[in-house]
Amino acid sequence: MVERRKPIWIKEATEKVMEYKKRGEGETVSIHECDDRYLYAPLIADHDVPPFDRSPYDGFALRAKDTENASRENPLLFEVIDEIGAGQVSLQKVGQLEAVRIMTGAQIPVGADCVIMLELVKELTEGGKKYIEVKRTLQEGDNISFQGEDTQKGSPLIDKGERINPGIKALLATFGYGKVKVAKKPIVGIIATGSELLRPEDDLEPGKIRDSNGYMIESQVLRTGGIYKKYDNCADDLETLYQAMKTALEECDIVITTGGVSVGDFDYLPEIYQRLGAKLLFNKIAMRPGSVTSCAEINGQLLFGLSGNPSACYVGFELFVKPYLRYWMHSDRPYTRFITGVLKSDFPKPNPFTRFVRGKLSYAGGTVYAEPVGLDKSGVVTSIAWADCLIVLPGGTRGYGEKDEVDLILLEDQQGSEVPWQEKKLSKL
Ligand SMILES: Nc1nc2c(c(=O)[nH]1)N[C@H]1C(S)=C(S)[C@@H](COP(=O)(O)OP(=O)(O)OC[C@H]3O[C@@H](n4cnc5c(N)ncnc54)[C@H](O)[C@@H]3O)O[C@H]1N2
Ligand code: MOO
Ligand SMILES: [Mg+2]
């Protein structure tokens, strides 16, 4: 008699995985290599930015009070006592009716309290001395970028666990991090199982297909920020698979298998979990695709048994593996981000389980729309390539129609969510 598995809610499966969440160690990398890594410590401003009052324009620095009586009818002459570019500091003190020619980015000289742009003055030379003619009044602070106006010393800027983007990298450079402490990348073992599997470089043979899941998971691991170790495809043979799993467990932080988790004659994963002495967390989830997604734990290490069906495998990773890995890298928003949008076409097929339909986002009139792409079957591979979201259609007795409001899981998002997508209503399964 074939085992009858009892499905659990997505919410419950997520919680079971995250019960084993842990934070990985840190390592130091060159700033050149910190992109897309997760910060291991918060970033706090250790000095003011800008670090000194500076000119935002090419112009002349002078004292505002000296311009009090300046006008078109009454131009005032200021003697130019020095000239500085960015990086230079004037040793002169600006006194009454004096000015320093100053370029953008240069420090405001002592005595000066405002800047007038080059275009607004007339320059003249008389008796070997340089002057400018000022025809307008200026206020103290006019055209000055003040020390600390961007950020002040001691300000918390970026939390630990944030993924380093170009802006964060700019801040790291600003505050002198030639080397950056980041979370170590978790090593994810990938084993594609199935006697039908060929490698991409192999010619097709009767009854065989090329392994696509293994490569797709490689990509998902990289997109999440981890590193992968892909093992040779494993035929549906208990002993070979058992040995491959043991090796992967020793060499990796977590292990993902694809295929062999269902109830078929050659689906050996359930038996392998038993032989390894791993604790089964779940092997059936009320969702489609990916209902067979399994997870087991041994000595704190997780084994994810993703479905062999490509679309199911993909969804299983996004919902359950990704948050675990992101948390590992210290993210406080480890879950896949979701938003609300509008269904762009009918989806009449009802399903008792929550469905994650591969979809494409579009925007019109301030609304986000999502349209299913490709064939909605868990064995389908093409739709994954066309999708940038998963349209969530909660299980029930009816299908969904155009204009229905739906949750959308964003596949390309790197910001993450503090909370997972989860069923809003839980009835009996
Ligand atoms: N009697 C039942 N049969 C099935 C059930 C069930 O509940 N009762 N569940 C179905 C569902 S749902 C799914 S999903 C699949 C899951 O199967 P497995 O995870 O055991 O995967 P396999 O049987 O090994 O393969 C399924 C399918 O996927 C292809 N495959 C496998 N690996 C790859 C790969 N690396 N790249 C591309 N494609 C792959 C494989 O050739 C099969 O076509 O079970 C249903 N059956
Ligand atoms: O678990 Mo299977 O999800 O229908 O692909
Ligand atoms: Mg199977």
Coordinates of C-alpha atoms and ligand atoms in Angstrom, one line a residue:
M1 CA 0.0 0.0 0.0
V2 CA 1.4 3.4 -1.0
E3 CA 2.1 5.8 1.8
R4 CA -0.6 8.5 2.1
R5 CA 1.0 11.7 3.0
K6 CA -0.7 14.4 5.0
P7 CA -0.2 17.9 3.6
I8 CA 0.7 20.7 5.8
W9 CA 0.2 24.5 5.3
I10 CA 2.8 26.6 3.6
K11 CA 2.9 28.7 6.8
E12 CA 3.7 25.6 8.8
A13 CA 6.4 24.3 6.4
T14 CA 8.1 27.7 6.5
E15 CA 8.1 27.7 10.2
K16 CA 9.5 24.2 10.4
V17 CA 12.4 25.2 8.1
M18 CA 13.1 28.4 10.0
E19 CA 13.1 26.6 13.3
Y20 CA 16.6 25.5 12.2
K21 CA 17.7 28.9 11.0
K22 CA 21.2 30.0 11.9
R23 CA 23.5 32.8 11.3
G24 CA 26.7 32.0 9.4
E25 CA 30.2 33.3 10.2
G26 CA 31.7 36.5 8.8
E27 CA 34.7 37.1 6.6
T28 CA 36.6 40.1 5.3
V29 CA 36.8 40.8 1.6
S30 CA 38.2 43.7 -0.4
I31 CA 35.7 46.4 -1.2
H32 CA 36.1 45.5 -4.9
E33 CA 34.5 42.1 -4.0
C34 CA 31.8 43.1 -1.7
D35 CA 29.0 43.6 -4.2
D36 CA 25.8 41.6 -3.4
R37 CA 27.3 40.3 -0.2
Y38 CA 25.5 40.8 3.1
L39 CA 27.0 43.2 5.7
Y40 CA 28.2 41.5 8.8
A41 CA 28.1 44.6 11.0
P42 CA 26.0 47.8 10.9
L43 CA 27.5 50.7 9.2
I44 CA 27.7 53.8 11.3
A45 CA 29.1 57.2 10.2
D46 CA 32.4 57.7 11.9
H47 CA 32.8 61.2 10.6
D48 CA 30.6 64.0 9.3
V49 CA 29.8 64.0 5.5
P50 CA 30.9 66.3 4.0
P51 CA 33.8 66.5 6.5
F52 CA 34.1 70.3 6.0
D53 CA 32.1 73.2 4.7
R54 CA 32.6 73.3 1.0
S55 CA 31.6 75.1 -2.1
P56 CA 29.0 73.5 -4.3
Y57 CA 29.8 75.8 -7.2
D58 CA 32.8 77.3 -9.0
G59 CA 32.8 80.9 -7.8
F60 CA 34.1 83.2 -5.2
A61 CA 33.9 82.9 -1.4
L62 CA 33.3 86.1 0.5
R63 CA 31.5 87.6 3.5
A64 CA 27.8 88.1 3.1
K65 CA 27.7 91.2 5.2
D66 CA 30.1 93.0 2.7
T67 CA 27.4 92.6 0.0
E68 CA 24.7 94.4 2.0
N69 CA 24.7 97.5 -0.2
A70 CA 25.5 95.8 -3.5
S71 CA 23.1 96.2 -6.3
R72 CA 23.0 96.6 -10.1
E73 CA 23.3 100.3 -9.7
N74 CA 25.9 100.0 -7.0
P75 CA 28.3 97.3 -7.9
L76 CA 30.9 96.6 -5.2
L77 CA 34.5 95.6 -5.8
F78 CA 36.1 92.7 -3.9
E79 CA 39.8 92.0 -4.1
V80 CA 40.6 88.4 -5.0
I81 CA 43.2 87.3 -2.5
D82 CA 43.6 83.6 -3.4
E83 CA 42.5 80.9 -5.8
I84 CA 41.8 77.3 -4.7
G85 CA 40.6 74.1 -6.4
A86 CA 39.1 71.0 -4.8
G87 CA 41.6 69.4 -2.5
Q88 CA 43.4 72.7 -1.8
V89 CA 42.9 74.7 1.4
S90 CA 43.5 78.4 1.4
L91 CA 45.8 79.8 4.1
Q92 CA 44.3 83.3 3.7
K93 CA 41.6 84.7 6.0
V94 CA 38.9 86.4 4.0
G95 CA 38.5 90.0 5.3
Q96 CA 36.3 93.0 4.4
L97 CA 35.7 93.3 0.7
E98 CA 37.9 90.3 0.0
A99 CA 37.2 87.1 -1.9
V100 CA 38.8 83.8 -2.7
R101 CA 38.3 82.2 -6.1
I102 CA 37.0 78.8 -5.2
M103 CA 36.1 75.7 -7.2
T104 CA 33.4 73.1 -6.6
G105 CA 34.4 70.8 -3.7
A106 CA 37.0 73.1 -2.2
Q107 CA 36.9 73.9 1.5
I108 CA 35.4 77.3 2.4
P109 CA 38.2 79.6 3.5
V110 CA 38.3 81.0 7.0
G111 CA 36.3 84.3 7.2
A112 CA 34.1 83.6 4.2
D113 CA 30.5 82.6 4.8
C114 CA 28.9 82.5 1.3
V115 CA 29.8 81.8 -2.3
I116 CA 28.8 83.7 -5.4
M117 CA 28.9 81.8 -8.7
L118 CA 31.4 82.6 -11.4
E119 CA 28.7 83.6 -13.9
L120 CA 27.3 86.3 -11.6
V121 CA 30.4 88.5 -11.2
K122 CA 32.5 90.5 -13.5
E123 CA 36.2 89.9 -13.2
L124 CA 38.7 92.8 -13.6
T125 CA 42.4 93.4 -13.1
E126 CA 43.8 96.8 -11.9
G127 CA 47.3 97.6 -10.9
G128 CA 48.3 93.9 -11.1
K129 CA 45.5 93.0 -8.6
K130 CA 42.5 91.0 -9.4
Y131 CA 39.0 92.1 -8.5
I132 CA 35.4 91.0 -8.9
E133 CA 32.4 93.2 -9.2
V134 CA 29.4 92.0 -7.1
K135 CA 26.0 93.4 -8.0
R136 CA 23.7 91.6 -5.6
T137 CA 23.3 90.9 -1.9
L138 CA 24.1 87.5 -0.4
Q139 CA 23.0 85.9 2.8
E140 CA 25.3 84.1 5.2
G141 CA 25.3 80.4 4.2
D142 CA 24.4 81.1 0.6
N143 CA 25.9 78.4 -1.7
I144 CA 27.7 76.4 1.0
S145 CA 27.5 72.7 1.5
F146 CA 27.8 72.5 5.3
Q147 CA 29.9 70.0 7.2
G148 CA 27.6 67.1 8.2
E149 CA 24.6 68.1 6.1
D150 CA 24.7 64.7 4.3
T151 CA 25.2 62.7 7.5
Q152 CA 26.6 63.4 10.9
K153 CA 29.2 61.5 12.9
G154 CA 27.6 58.7 14.9
S155 CA 24.5 58.3 12.6
P156 CA 23.5 54.7 12.0
L157 CA 23.3 54.3 8.2
I158 CA 22.9 50.7 7.2
D159 CA 21.9 47.7 9.3
K160 CA 23.8 44.5 9.4
G161 CA 22.5 41.9 7.1
E162 CA 21.8 44.3 4.3
R163 CA 22.8 43.2 0.9
I164 CA 25.5 45.5 -0.5
N165 CA 24.2 47.6 -3.4
P166 CA 26.0 50.4 -5.3
G167 CA 24.8 53.0 -2.8
I168 CA 26.0 50.9 0.2
K169 CA 29.3 50.3 -1.5
A170 CA 29.7 54.1 -2.0
L171 CA 29.1 54.6 1.8
L172 CA 31.7 51.9 2.6
A173 CA 34.2 53.7 0.5
T174 CA 33.2 57.1 2.1
F175 CA 33.9 55.7 5.5
G176 CA 37.2 54.1 4.6
Y177 CA 36.4 50.5 4.3
G178 CA 39.0 49.2 1.9
K179 CA 38.1 45.9 3.4
V180 CA 34.6 44.9 4.3
K181 CA 33.3 42.4 6.9
V182 CA 30.6 40.4 5.2
A183 CA 28.7 37.2 5.9
K184 CA 30.3 34.1 4.6
K185 CA 28.4 32.6 1.7
P186 CA 26.7 29.3 2.7
I187 CA 27.8 26.4 0.6
V188 CA 24.9 24.7 -1.0
G189 CA 25.3 21.1 -2.3
I190 CA 23.2 20.3 -5.3
I191 CA 22.4 16.7 -6.4
A192 CA 20.1 16.1 -9.3
T193 CA 18.7 12.6 -9.0
G194 CA 17.2 10.5 -11.8
S195 CA 18.3 7.7 -14.1
E196 CA 16.9 9.6 -17.0
L197 CA 19.2 12.6 -16.6
L198 CA 21.8 13.6 -19.1
R199 CA 24.2 16.5 -18.9
P200 CA 23.7 19.6 -21.1
E201 CA 26.6 18.5 -23.4
D202 CA 25.1 15.0 -23.9
D203 CA 23.0 14.1 -27.0
L204 CA 19.4 13.1 -26.3
E205 CA 18.7 9.4 -26.0
P206 CA 15.4 7.5 -26.0
G207 CA 13.6 8.0 -22.6
K208 CA 16.2 10.5 -21.3
I209 CA 16.1 14.2 -20.7
R210 CA 18.8 16.7 -19.8
D211 CA 19.1 17.8 -16.2
S212 CA 17.8 21.4 -16.1
N213 CA 16.9 21.6 -12.4
G214 CA 20.5 21.3 -11.2
Y215 CA 21.5 24.3 -13.2
M216 CA 18.4 26.2 -12.3
I217 CA 19.2 25.7 -8.6
E218 CA 22.8 26.8 -9.2
S219 CA 21.4 30.0 -10.5
Q220 CA 18.9 30.4 -7.6
V221 CA 21.7 29.8 -5.1
L222 CA 23.8 32.5 -6.8
R223 CA 20.9 34.9 -7.0
T224 CA 20.3 34.5 -3.3
G225 CA 24.0 35.1 -2.5
G226 CA 25.3 31.6 -1.7
I227 CA 27.8 29.4 -3.4
Y228 CA 27.0 26.0 -4.8
K229 CA 28.8 22.7 -5.2
K230 CA 27.1 20.7 -7.8
Y231 CA 27.7 17.0 -7.7
D232 CA 27.4 14.6 -10.6
N233 CA 23.9 13.6 -11.4
C234 CA 22.8 10.6 -9.4
A235 CA 21.0 7.6 -10.9
D236 CA 18.0 6.3 -9.0
D237 CA 20.1 3.8 -7.1
L238 CA 19.8 3.7 -3.3
E239 CA 23.4 3.0 -2.5
T240 CA 24.9 5.6 -4.9
L241 CA 22.5 8.2 -3.8
Y242 CA 23.1 7.5 -0.1
Q243 CA 26.9 7.8 -0.6
A244 CA 26.5 11.0 -2.6
M245 CA 24.3 12.5 0.2
K246 CA 26.8 11.6 2.8
T247 CA 29.6 13.3 0.9
A248 CA 27.5 16.4 0.3
L249 CA 26.5 16.6 3.9
E250 CA 30.2 16.6 4.9
E251 CA 31.2 19.2 2.3
C252 CA 28.4 21.6 2.4
D253 CA 26.3 23.7 4.7
I254 CA 23.0 22.5 3.3
V255 CA 22.1 19.9 0.6
I256 CA 19.4 20.3 -2.0
T257 CA 18.3 17.3 -4.1
T258 CA 15.9 17.4 -6.9
G259 CA 13.7 14.5 -7.9
G260 CA 13.0 11.2 -6.1
V261 CA 10.9 12.6 -3.3
S262 CA 7.5 11.3 -4.3
V263 CA 6.0 7.8 -3.8
G264 CA 7.4 6.1 -6.9
D265 CA 9.3 2.9 -7.0
F266 CA 12.6 4.7 -7.6
D267 CA 11.9 7.7 -5.3
Y268 CA 14.6 6.9 -2.8
L269 CA 14.9 10.2 -0.9
P270 CA 12.4 9.2 1.8
E271 CA 14.4 6.0 2.5
I272 CA 17.7 7.9 2.4
Y273 CA 16.5 10.4 5.1
Q274 CA 15.7 7.3 7.2
R275 CA 19.1 5.7 6.6
L276 CA 20.9 8.9 7.4
G277 CA 18.9 9.1 10.6
A278 CA 17.6 12.5 9.6
K279 CA 14.4 13.9 11.1
L280 CA 11.8 14.5 8.5
L281 CA 10.2 17.9 8.9
F282 CA 7.7 17.5 6.1
N283 CA 7.1 15.7 2.9
K284 CA 3.8 17.2 1.6
I285 CA 2.7 20.8 1.5
A286 CA -0.7 22.1 0.5
M287 CA 0.6 23.9 -2.6
R288 CA 0.9 23.4 -6.3
P289 CA 3.4 23.0 -7.8
G290 CA 5.8 21.7 -5.2
S291 CA 3.4 19.6 -3.1
V292 CA 6.1 17.0 -2.7
T293 CA 8.7 19.4 -1.4
S294 CA 10.4 17.8 1.5
C295 CA 12.8 18.8 4.2
A296 CA 14.8 16.8 6.7
E297 CA 17.3 17.7 9.4
I298 CA 20.4 16.0 10.7
N299 CA 22.7 17.5 13.3
G300 CA 21.3 21.0 12.5
Q301 CA 22.0 20.6 8.8
L302 CA 19.0 20.8 6.4
L303 CA 18.4 18.6 3.5
F304 CA 15.9 20.0 1.0
G305 CA 14.2 17.5 -1.2
L306 CA 12.9 19.5 -4.1
S307 CA 10.6 18.0 -6.6
G308 CA 11.9 16.7 -9.9
N309 CA 9.3 18.6 -11.8
P310 CA 11.0 21.8 -12.8
S311 CA 8.3 24.3 -11.9
A312 CA 7.8 22.6 -8.6
C313 CA 11.5 22.5 -7.9
Y314 CA 11.8 26.2 -8.7
V315 CA 8.9 27.2 -6.4
G316 CA 10.2 25.0 -3.6
F317 CA 13.5 26.8 -3.6
E318 CA 12.0 30.3 -3.6
L319 CA 9.6 29.6 -0.8
F320 CA 11.7 27.5 1.6
V321 CA 15.4 27.5 0.7
K322 CA 15.9 31.2 -0.1
P323 CA 14.7 32.5 3.3
Y324 CA 16.9 30.0 5.1
L325 CA 20.0 31.1 3.1
R326 CA 19.2 34.8 3.4
Y327 CA 18.9 34.5 7.2
W328 CA 22.2 32.6 7.2
M329 CA 23.8 35.6 5.7
H330 CA 22.3 37.8 8.5
S331 CA 19.4 39.3 6.6
D332 CA 16.4 40.4 8.7
R333 CA 14.2 40.3 5.6
P334 CA 14.9 36.8 4.5
Y335 CA 11.5 36.0 2.9
T336 CA 10.5 36.4 -0.7
R337 CA 8.9 39.8 -1.1
F338 CA 5.2 39.9 -2.1
I339 CA 2.9 42.7 -3.2
T340 CA -0.7 42.9 -4.2
G341 CA -1.7 43.2 -7.9
V342 CA -4.4 42.5 -10.3
L343 CA -4.8 39.4 -12.4
K344 CA -4.7 40.2 -16.1
S345 CA -6.5 37.2 -17.5
D346 CA -8.9 34.5 -16.3
F347 CA -7.5 31.5 -14.5
P348 CA -10.6 29.3 -14.4
K349 CA -9.0 26.0 -13.2
P350 CA -9.8 25.6 -9.4
N351 CA -7.5 23.7 -7.1
P352 CA -7.9 22.7 -3.5
F353 CA -4.2 23.6 -2.9
T354 CA -2.8 27.1 -3.1
R355 CA -1.3 27.6 -6.6
F356 CA 1.8 29.5 -7.5
V357 CA 1.4 30.4 -11.1
R358 CA 4.5 31.7 -13.1
G359 CA 3.6 35.2 -14.2
K360 CA 4.8 38.3 -15.9
L361 CA 4.3 41.7 -14.3
S362 CA 3.2 44.9 -16.1
Y363 CA 2.1 48.3 -14.9
A364 CA -0.7 50.5 -16.1
G365 CA -2.4 53.5 -14.6
G366 CA -0.6 53.0 -11.3
T367 CA -1.7 49.4 -10.9
V368 CA 0.5 46.3 -11.0
Y369 CA -0.9 43.5 -13.2
A370 CA 0.3 40.0 -13.5
E371 CA -0.4 37.6 -16.4
P372 CA 0.2 33.8 -16.3
V373 CA 2.9 32.7 -18.7
G374 CA 3.2 29.3 -20.4
L375 CA 1.6 26.1 -19.5
D376 CA 0.6 25.8 -15.9
K377 CA 1.9 22.3 -15.1
S378 CA 4.5 21.4 -12.6
G379 CA 6.5 19.5 -15.2
V380 CA 6.9 22.6 -17.4
V381 CA 10.3 24.2 -17.7
T382 CA 9.7 27.1 -20.2
S383 CA 7.4 29.2 -18.1
I384 CA 10.1 29.6 -15.5
A385 CA 12.2 31.5 -17.9
W386 CA 9.4 33.9 -18.8
A387 CA 8.3 34.6 -15.2
D388 CA 9.3 37.5 -13.0
C389 CA 6.6 36.8 -10.4
L390 CA 4.6 34.0 -8.9
I391 CA 0.9 34.7 -8.9
V392 CA -0.6 33.3 -5.7
L393 CA -4.0 31.8 -6.1
P394 CA -5.3 30.5 -2.8
G395 CA -6.8 27.0 -2.9
G396 CA -10.5 26.6 -3.1
T397 CA -13.4 25.5 -5.2
R398 CA -13.4 28.3 -7.7
G399 CA -11.0 29.6 -10.3
Y400 CA -10.0 33.2 -10.6
G401 CA -11.0 35.9 -13.0
E402 CA -9.5 38.8 -14.8
K403 CA -9.3 41.9 -12.4
D404 CA -9.2 39.7 -9.3
E405 CA -6.9 41.0 -6.7
V406 CA -4.0 38.6 -6.0
D407 CA -0.7 38.4 -4.1
L408 CA 2.4 38.4 -6.3
I409 CA 5.8 37.0 -5.2
L410 CA 8.6 39.0 -6.7
L411 CA 11.2 36.7 -8.1
E412 CA 13.9 39.2 -9.0
D413 CA 13.6 41.2 -5.7
Q414 CA 16.7 41.5 -3.5
Q415 CA 15.0 43.5 -0.7
G416 CA 13.2 40.6 0.8
S417 CA 10.4 40.7 3.4
E418 CA 10.4 40.4 7.2
V419 CA 7.4 38.2 7.0
P420 CA 6.8 35.2 4.7
W421 CA 3.8 34.8 2.4
Q422 CA 1.4 32.7 4.3
E423 CA -2.2 31.5 4.0
K424 CA -4.5 34.2 5.4
K425 CA -7.2 31.7 6.4
L426 CA -6.4 28.3 7.8
S427 CA -9.2 25.8 7.7
K428 CA -8.8 22.0 8.1
L429 CA -6.6 20.4 5.5
Ligands
LIG1 N1 1.2 8.3 -7.4 C1 1.7 9.6 -7.2 N2 2.5 10.1 -8.2 C2 3.0 11.3 -8.1 C3 2.6 12.1 -7.0 C4 1.8 11.6 -6.0 O1 1.4 12.3 -5.1 N3 1.3 10.3 -6.2 N4 3.1 13.4 -7.0 C5 3.3 14.0 -8.3 C6 3.9 15.3 -8.1 S1 2.9 16.5 -7.5 C7 5.2 15.6 -8.4 S2 5.8 17.2 -8.2 C8 6.1 14.5 -8.8 C9 7.4 14.6 -8.0 O2 8.2 13.7 -8.3 P1 9.7 13.5 -7.7 O3 10.0 14.7 -7.0 O4 9.7 12.2 -7.1 O5 10.6 13.6 -9.0 P2 10.9 12.4 -10.1 O6 9.8 11.4 -10.0 O7 12.2 12.0 -9.9 O8 10.7 13.3 -11.4 C10 9.5 14.0 -11.7 C11 9.6 14.5 -13.1 O9 10.7 15.5 -13.2 C12 11.6 15.2 -14.1 N5 13.0 15.6 -13.6 C13 13.6 15.0 -12.5 N6 14.7 15.6 -12.3 C14 14.9 16.5 -13.2 C15 15.9 17.4 -13.5 N7 17.1 17.5 -12.8 N8 15.8 18.3 -14.6 C16 14.7 18.2 -15.3 N9 13.6 17.4 -15.1 C17 13.8 16.5 -14.1 C18 11.5 13.7 -14.3 O10 12.1 13.2 -15.5 C19 10.0 13.5 -14.2 O11 9.4 13.8 -15.4 O12 5.6 13.3 -8.7 C20 4.3 13.1 -9.1 N10 3.9 11.8 -9.0
MOO2 O1 4.2 18.7 -6.1 MO1 3.8 18.5 -7.7 O2 3.7 19.9 -7.3 O3 2.2 19.1 -8.4 O4 4.5 19.4 -8.9
MG3 MG 9.1 10.5 -8.5

